[in-house]
PDB file of C-alpha atoms in Angstrom:
ATOM      1  CA  MET A 122     -20.492  -2.158 -22.182  1.00  0.00           C
ATOM      2  CA  ASN A 123     -16.999  -3.094 -23.069  1.00  0.00           C
ATOM      3  CA  SER A 124     -15.096  -6.277 -21.954  1.00  0.00           C
ATOM      4  CA  THR A 125     -13.328  -4.429 -19.133  1.00  0.00           C
ATOM      5  CA  SER A 126     -16.639  -3.124 -17.448  1.00  0.00           C
ATOM      6  CA  ARG A 127     -19.499  -4.842 -15.818  1.00  0.00           C
ATOM      7  CA  GLY A 128     -22.453  -2.870 -14.496  1.00  0.00           C
ATOM      8  CA  LYS A 129     -21.971   0.630 -13.200  1.00  0.00           C
ATOM      9  CA  TYR A 130     -18.211   0.236 -12.400  1.00  0.00           C
ATOM     10  CA  PRO A 131     -15.202  -0.789 -14.434  1.00  0.00           C
ATOM     11  CA  ARG A 132     -13.762  -4.215 -13.635  1.00  0.00           C
ATOM     12  CA  ILE A 133     -10.867  -3.679 -11.157  1.00  0.00           C
ATOM     13  CA  GLY A 134      -8.391  -6.209  -9.640  1.00  0.00           C
ATOM     14  CA  VAL A 135      -8.910  -5.920  -5.931  1.00  0.00           C
ATOM     15  CA  PRO A 136      -5.924  -6.979  -3.903  1.00  0.00           C
ATOM     16  CA  ARG A 137      -6.450 -10.260  -2.038  1.00  0.00           C
ATOM     17  CA  GLY A 138      -7.577  -9.777   1.488  1.00  0.00           C
ATOM     18  CA  LEU A 139      -8.774  -6.137   0.969  1.00  0.00           C
ATOM     19  CA  LEU A 140     -12.361  -6.806   1.474  1.00  0.00           C
ATOM     20  CA  ARG A 141     -11.614  -8.595   4.702  1.00  0.00           C
ATOM     21  CA  HIS A 142      -9.328  -5.692   5.766  1.00  0.00           C
ATOM     22  CA  LEU A 143     -12.166  -3.044   4.933  1.00  0.00           C
ATOM     23  CA  SER A 144     -14.853  -5.148   6.679  1.00  0.00           C
ATOM     24  CA  PHE A 145     -12.757  -5.261   9.857  1.00  0.00           C
ATOM     25  CA  GLN A 146     -12.234  -1.468   9.571  1.00  0.00           C
ATOM     26  CA  PHE A 147     -16.018  -1.011   9.539  1.00  0.00           C
ATOM     27  CA  LEU A 148     -16.789  -3.595  12.161  1.00  0.00           C
ATOM     28  CA  LYS A 149     -14.397  -1.740  14.550  1.00  0.00           C
ATOM     29  CA  GLU A 150     -16.828   1.213  14.335  1.00  0.00           C
ATOM     30  CA  GLY A 151     -19.757  -0.842  15.448  1.00  0.00           C
ATOM     31  CA  PRO A 152     -22.493  -3.168  14.216  1.00  0.00           C
ATOM     32  CA  ILE A 153     -22.894  -3.245  10.449  1.00  0.00           C
ATOM     33  CA  SER A 154     -24.542  -5.262   7.712  1.00  0.00           C
ATOM     34  CA  GLY A 155     -23.192  -6.591   4.544  1.00  0.00           C
ATOM     35  CA  SER A 156     -25.089  -4.022   2.488  1.00  0.00           C
ATOM     36  CA  GLU A 157     -23.806  -1.340   4.699  1.00  0.00           C
ATOM     37  CA  ILE A 158     -20.248  -2.510   4.118  1.00  0.00           C
ATOM     38  CA  ALA A 159     -20.768  -2.396   0.436  1.00  0.00           C
ATOM     39  CA  ASP A 160     -22.447   1.071   0.718  1.00  0.00           C
ATOM     40  CA  LYS A 161     -19.358   2.556   2.824  1.00  0.00           C
ATOM     41  CA  ILE A 162     -16.848   1.034   0.216  1.00  0.00           C
ATOM     42  CA  GLU A 163     -18.798   2.496  -2.598  1.00  0.00           C
ATOM     43  CA  GLU A 164     -18.775   5.909  -0.805  1.00  0.00           C
ATOM     44  CA  PHE A 165     -15.009   5.879  -0.811  1.00  0.00           C
ATOM     45  CA  ALA A 166     -14.152   4.146  -3.877  1.00  0.00           C
ATOM     46  CA  ASP A 167     -15.427   3.356  -7.468  1.00  0.00           C
ATOM     47  CA  TRP A 168     -16.036  -0.234  -6.550  1.00  0.00           C
ATOM     48  CA  ARG A 169     -18.881  -1.970  -4.921  1.00  0.00           C
ATOM     49  CA  PRO A 170     -18.249  -5.481  -3.740  1.00  0.00           C
ATOM     50  CA  SER A 171     -20.777  -7.948  -4.779  1.00  0.00           C
ATOM     51  CA  PRO A 172     -23.099  -9.741  -2.409  1.00  0.00           C
ATOM     52  CA  GLY A 173     -21.381 -12.907  -3.544  1.00  0.00           C
ATOM     53  CA  SER A 174     -18.202 -11.703  -2.100  1.00  0.00           C
ATOM     54  CA  ILE A 175     -19.327 -10.022   1.109  1.00  0.00           C
ATOM     55  CA  TYR A 176     -21.882 -12.449   2.535  1.00  0.00           C
ATOM     56  CA  PRO A 177     -19.560 -15.468   2.281  1.00  0.00           C
ATOM     57  CA  LEU A 178     -16.926 -13.639   3.962  1.00  0.00           C
ATOM     58  CA  LEU A 179     -19.087 -12.564   6.725  1.00  0.00           C
ATOM     59  CA  SER A 180     -20.363 -16.154   7.151  1.00  0.00           C
ATOM     60  CA  HIS A 181     -16.734 -17.281   7.400  1.00  0.00           C
ATOM     61  CA  MET A 182     -16.030 -14.695   9.935  1.00  0.00           C
ATOM     62  CA  GLN A 183     -19.076 -15.734  11.966  1.00  0.00           C
ATOM     63  CA  GLU A 184     -18.106 -19.440  11.895  1.00  0.00           C
ATOM     64  CA  LYS A 185     -14.676 -18.553  13.130  1.00  0.00           C
ATOM     65  CA  GLY A 186     -16.221 -16.626  16.032  1.00  0.00           C
ATOM     66  CA  LEU A 187     -14.651 -13.310  14.953  1.00  0.00           C
ATOM     67  CA  ILE A 188     -18.241 -11.715  14.534  1.00  0.00           C
ATOM     68  CA  LYS A 189     -21.750 -12.523  15.699  1.00  0.00           C
ATOM     69  CA  VAL A 190     -25.174 -11.271  14.910  1.00  0.00           C
ATOM     70  CA  HIS A 191     -26.248  -8.070  16.477  1.00  0.00           C
ATOM     71  CA  LEU A 192     -29.903  -7.698  17.062  1.00  0.00           C
ATOM     72  CA  ASP A 193     -31.246  -4.061  16.873  1.00  0.00           C
ATOM     73  CA  GLU A 194     -34.302  -1.999  15.890  1.00  0.00           C
ATOM     74  CA  ASP A 195     -34.246  -3.221  12.344  1.00  0.00           C
ATOM     75  CA  PRO A 196     -35.343  -6.923  12.285  1.00  0.00           C
ATOM     76  CA  ASN A 197     -35.091  -6.928   8.397  1.00  0.00           C
ATOM     77  CA  LEU A 198     -31.404  -5.971   8.355  1.00  0.00           C
ATOM     78  CA  LYS A 199     -28.901  -8.617   9.617  1.00  0.00           C
ATOM     79  CA  ARG A 200     -25.963  -6.648  11.283  1.00  0.00           C
ATOM     80  CA  PHE A 201     -22.847  -8.162  12.796  1.00  0.00           C
ATOM     81  CA  LYS A 202     -20.751  -6.907  15.511  1.00  0.00           C
ATOM     82  CA  ILE A 203     -17.107  -7.944  16.335  1.00  0.00           C
ATOM     83  CA  THR A 204     -16.498 -10.379  19.217  1.00  0.00           C
ATOM     84  CA  ASP A 205     -13.534 -10.478  21.641  1.00  0.00           C
ATOM     85  CA  ALA A 206     -11.891 -13.033  19.629  1.00  0.00           C
ATOM     86  CA  GLY A 207     -12.460 -10.798  16.653  1.00  0.00           C
ATOM     87  CA  ARG A 208     -10.905  -7.841  18.359  1.00  0.00           C
ATOM     88  CA  GLU A 209      -7.769  -9.813  18.817  1.00  0.00           C
ATOM     89  CA  TYR A 210      -7.751 -11.050  15.178  1.00  0.00           C
ATOM     90  CA  VAL A 211      -8.316  -7.575  14.012  1.00  0.00           C
ATOM     91  CA  LYS A 212      -4.991  -6.573  15.326  1.00  0.00           C
ATOM     92  CA  GLU A 213      -3.347  -8.991  13.000  1.00  0.00           C
ATOM     93  CA  VAL A 214      -5.557  -8.338   9.924  1.00  0.00           C
ATOM     94  CA  LEU A 215      -5.220  -4.589  10.239  1.00  0.00           C
ATOM     95  CA  SER A 216      -1.354  -4.961  10.424  1.00  0.00           C
ATOM     96  CA  HIS A 217      -1.778  -5.685   6.681  1.00  0.00           C
ATOM     97  CA  GLY A 218      -2.162  -1.983   6.199  1.00  0.00           C
ATOM     98  CA  ASP A 219       1.697  -1.847   5.808  1.00  0.00           C
ATOM     99  CA  HIS A 220       1.326  -4.547   3.075  1.00  0.00           C
ATOM    100  CA  LEU A 221      -1.499  -2.462   1.247  1.00  0.00           C
ATOM    101  CA  LYS A 222       0.716   0.654   1.509  1.00  0.00           C
ATOM    102  CA  SER A 223       3.623  -1.154  -0.070  1.00  0.00           C
ATOM    103  CA  ARG A 224       1.388  -2.600  -2.781  1.00  0.00           C
ATOM    104  CA  ASN A 225      -0.055   0.938  -3.444  1.00  0.00           C
ATOM    105  CA  LEU A 226       3.377   2.462  -3.590  1.00  0.00           C
ATOM    106  CA  ASN A 227       4.368  -0.177  -6.111  1.00  0.00           C
ATOM    107  CA  LEU A 228       1.224   0.296  -8.188  1.00  0.00           C
ATOM    108  CA  ARG A 229       1.619   4.230  -8.031  1.00  0.00           C
ATOM    109  CA  LYS A 230       5.164   3.838  -9.320  1.00  0.00           C
ATOM    110  CA  MET A 231       4.244   1.520 -12.124  1.00  0.00           C
ATOM    111  CA  TYR A 232       1.353   3.712 -13.252  1.00  0.00           C
ATOM    112  CA  TRP A 233       3.276   6.990 -13.309  1.00  0.00           C
ATOM    113  CA  ARG A 234       6.726   5.667 -14.435  1.00  0.00           C
ATOM    114  CA  ILE A 235       5.664   3.006 -16.909  1.00  0.00           C
ATOM    115  CA  HIS A 236       1.872   3.797 -18.034  1.00  0.00           C
ATOM    116  CA  MET A 237       2.226   7.579 -17.941  1.00  0.00           C
ATOM    117  CA  GLY A 238       5.937   7.737 -18.843  1.00  0.00           C
ATOM    118  CA  MET A 239       6.757  10.137 -16.125  1.00  0.00           C
ATOM    119  CA  PRO A 240      10.561  10.997 -15.822  1.00  0.00           C
ATOM    120  CA  GLY A 241      12.204   9.635 -12.616  1.00  0.00           C
ATOM    121  CA  GLU A 242      12.969  13.031 -11.036  1.00  0.00           C
ATOM    122  CA  LEU A 243       9.449  14.154 -11.566  1.00  0.00           C
ATOM    123  CA  TYR A 244       8.138  11.030 -10.105  1.00  0.00           C
ATOM    124  CA  GLU A 245      10.434  11.335  -7.002  1.00  0.00           C
ATOM    125  CA  SER A 246       8.928  14.830  -6.353  1.00  0.00           C
ATOM    126  CA  LEU A 247       5.446  13.521  -6.811  1.00  0.00           C
ATOM    127  CA  GLY A 248       6.111  10.594  -4.364  1.00  0.00           C
ATOM    128  CA  ALA A 249       7.799  12.980  -1.838  1.00  0.00           C
ATOM    129  CA  LEU A 250       4.573  15.245  -2.038  1.00  0.00           C
ATOM    130  CA  LEU A 251       2.233  12.188  -1.559  1.00  0.00           C
ATOM    131  CA  ASP A 252       4.390  10.984   1.300  1.00  0.00           C
ATOM    132  CA  ALA A 253       4.389  14.322   3.025  1.00  0.00           C
ATOM    133  CA  VAL A 254       0.641  14.618   2.863  1.00  0.00           C
ATOM    134  CA  GLU A 255       0.314  11.034   4.435  1.00  0.00           C
ATOM    135  CA  GLU A 256       2.864  11.752   7.178  1.00  0.00           C
ATOM    136  CA  ASN A 257       1.110  15.042   7.952  1.00  0.00           C
ATOM    137  CA  TYR A 258      -2.357  13.575   7.944  1.00  0.00           C
ATOM    138  CA  MET A 259      -1.347  10.698  10.156  1.00  0.00           C
ATOM    139  CA  MET A 260       0.511  12.944  12.533  1.00  0.00           C
ATOM    140  CA  HIS A 261      -2.554  15.258  12.986  1.00  0.00           C
ATOM    141  CA  LYS A 262      -5.454  12.950  12.342  1.00  0.00           C
ATOM    142  CA  GLY A 263      -8.416  14.091  13.915  1.00  0.00           C
ATOM    143  CA  ASN A 264      -7.157  17.797  14.428  1.00  0.00           C
ATOM    144  CA  ASP A 265      -9.481  19.777  12.379  1.00  0.00           C
ATOM    145  CA  GLU A 266      -7.149  22.976  12.325  1.00  0.00           C
ATOM    146  CA  ALA A 267      -4.381  20.765  10.982  1.00  0.00           C
ATOM    147  CA  SER A 268      -6.593  19.172   8.503  1.00  0.00           C
ATOM    148  CA  GLU A 269      -7.591  22.808   7.157  1.00  0.00           C
ATOM    149  CA  GLY A 270      -4.064  23.771   6.963  1.00  0.00           C
ATOM    150  CA  LEU A 271      -3.222  20.610   5.013  1.00  0.00           C
ATOM    151  CA  LYS A 272      -6.197  21.184   2.638  1.00  0.00           C
ATOM    152  CA  ALA A 273      -5.188  24.790   2.161  1.00  0.00           C
ATOM    153  CA  ALA A 274      -1.606  23.739   1.178  1.00  0.00           C
ATOM    154  CA  LEU A 275      -3.041  21.040  -1.196  1.00  0.00           C
ATOM    155  CA  ASP A 276      -5.245  23.513  -2.878  1.00  0.00           C
ATOM    156  CA  SER A 277      -2.476  26.061  -3.169  1.00  0.00           C
ATOM    157  CA  ALA A 278      -0.207  23.369  -4.864  1.00  0.00           C
ATOM    158  CA  VAL A 279      -3.115  22.384  -7.185  1.00  0.00           C
ATOM    159  CA  ASN A 280      -3.521  26.059  -8.219  1.00  0.00           C
ATOM    160  CA  GLU A 281       0.141  26.597  -8.684  1.00  0.00           C
ATOM    161  CA  ILE A 282       0.450  23.347 -10.888  1.00  0.00           C
ATOM    162  CA  ARG A 283      -2.605  24.443 -12.949  1.00  0.00           C
ATOM    163  CA  GLU A 284      -1.041  27.940 -13.527  1.00  0.00           C
ATOM    164  CA  ILE A 285       1.936  26.307 -15.252  1.00  0.00           C
ATOM    165  CA  ASP A 286      -0.117  25.768 -18.360  1.00  0.00           C
ATOM    166  CA  SER A 287      -2.069  28.939 -18.414  1.00  0.00           C
TER     167      SER A 287
END
């Protein structure tokens, strides 16, 4: 194991407030435990938050009245559900999505322009492609036919890019 890794995943810098943001995203869907939050995050990212970060966050949210314990069929698993006060608060917390998007755009640009040395014009085209994907996805979110069309367009672009070197 090198100095930049710990356990299964490499050490990454997680933006401040991201775990709270993600926890609220999952709490909106219904009752969930700390381990289930970690499982969901791990499913989508190469990162699994530690119990030492999740459980203090959930305790703090419970103390603030934003979530409460939800009793269900599994008495061995402590699940939480969002309260009315939490629903109000979640509107504010989830508005940080714009902040996360802005931060992601900055990181994306630094990675490609500085780390990878991508020329400006090429980066602008990459950024335009990613922005178009996001706009299309958000406009048609939940529409299976549109999602299939977007996937087909992306698959076609991938194939066309790979053919450049062949």
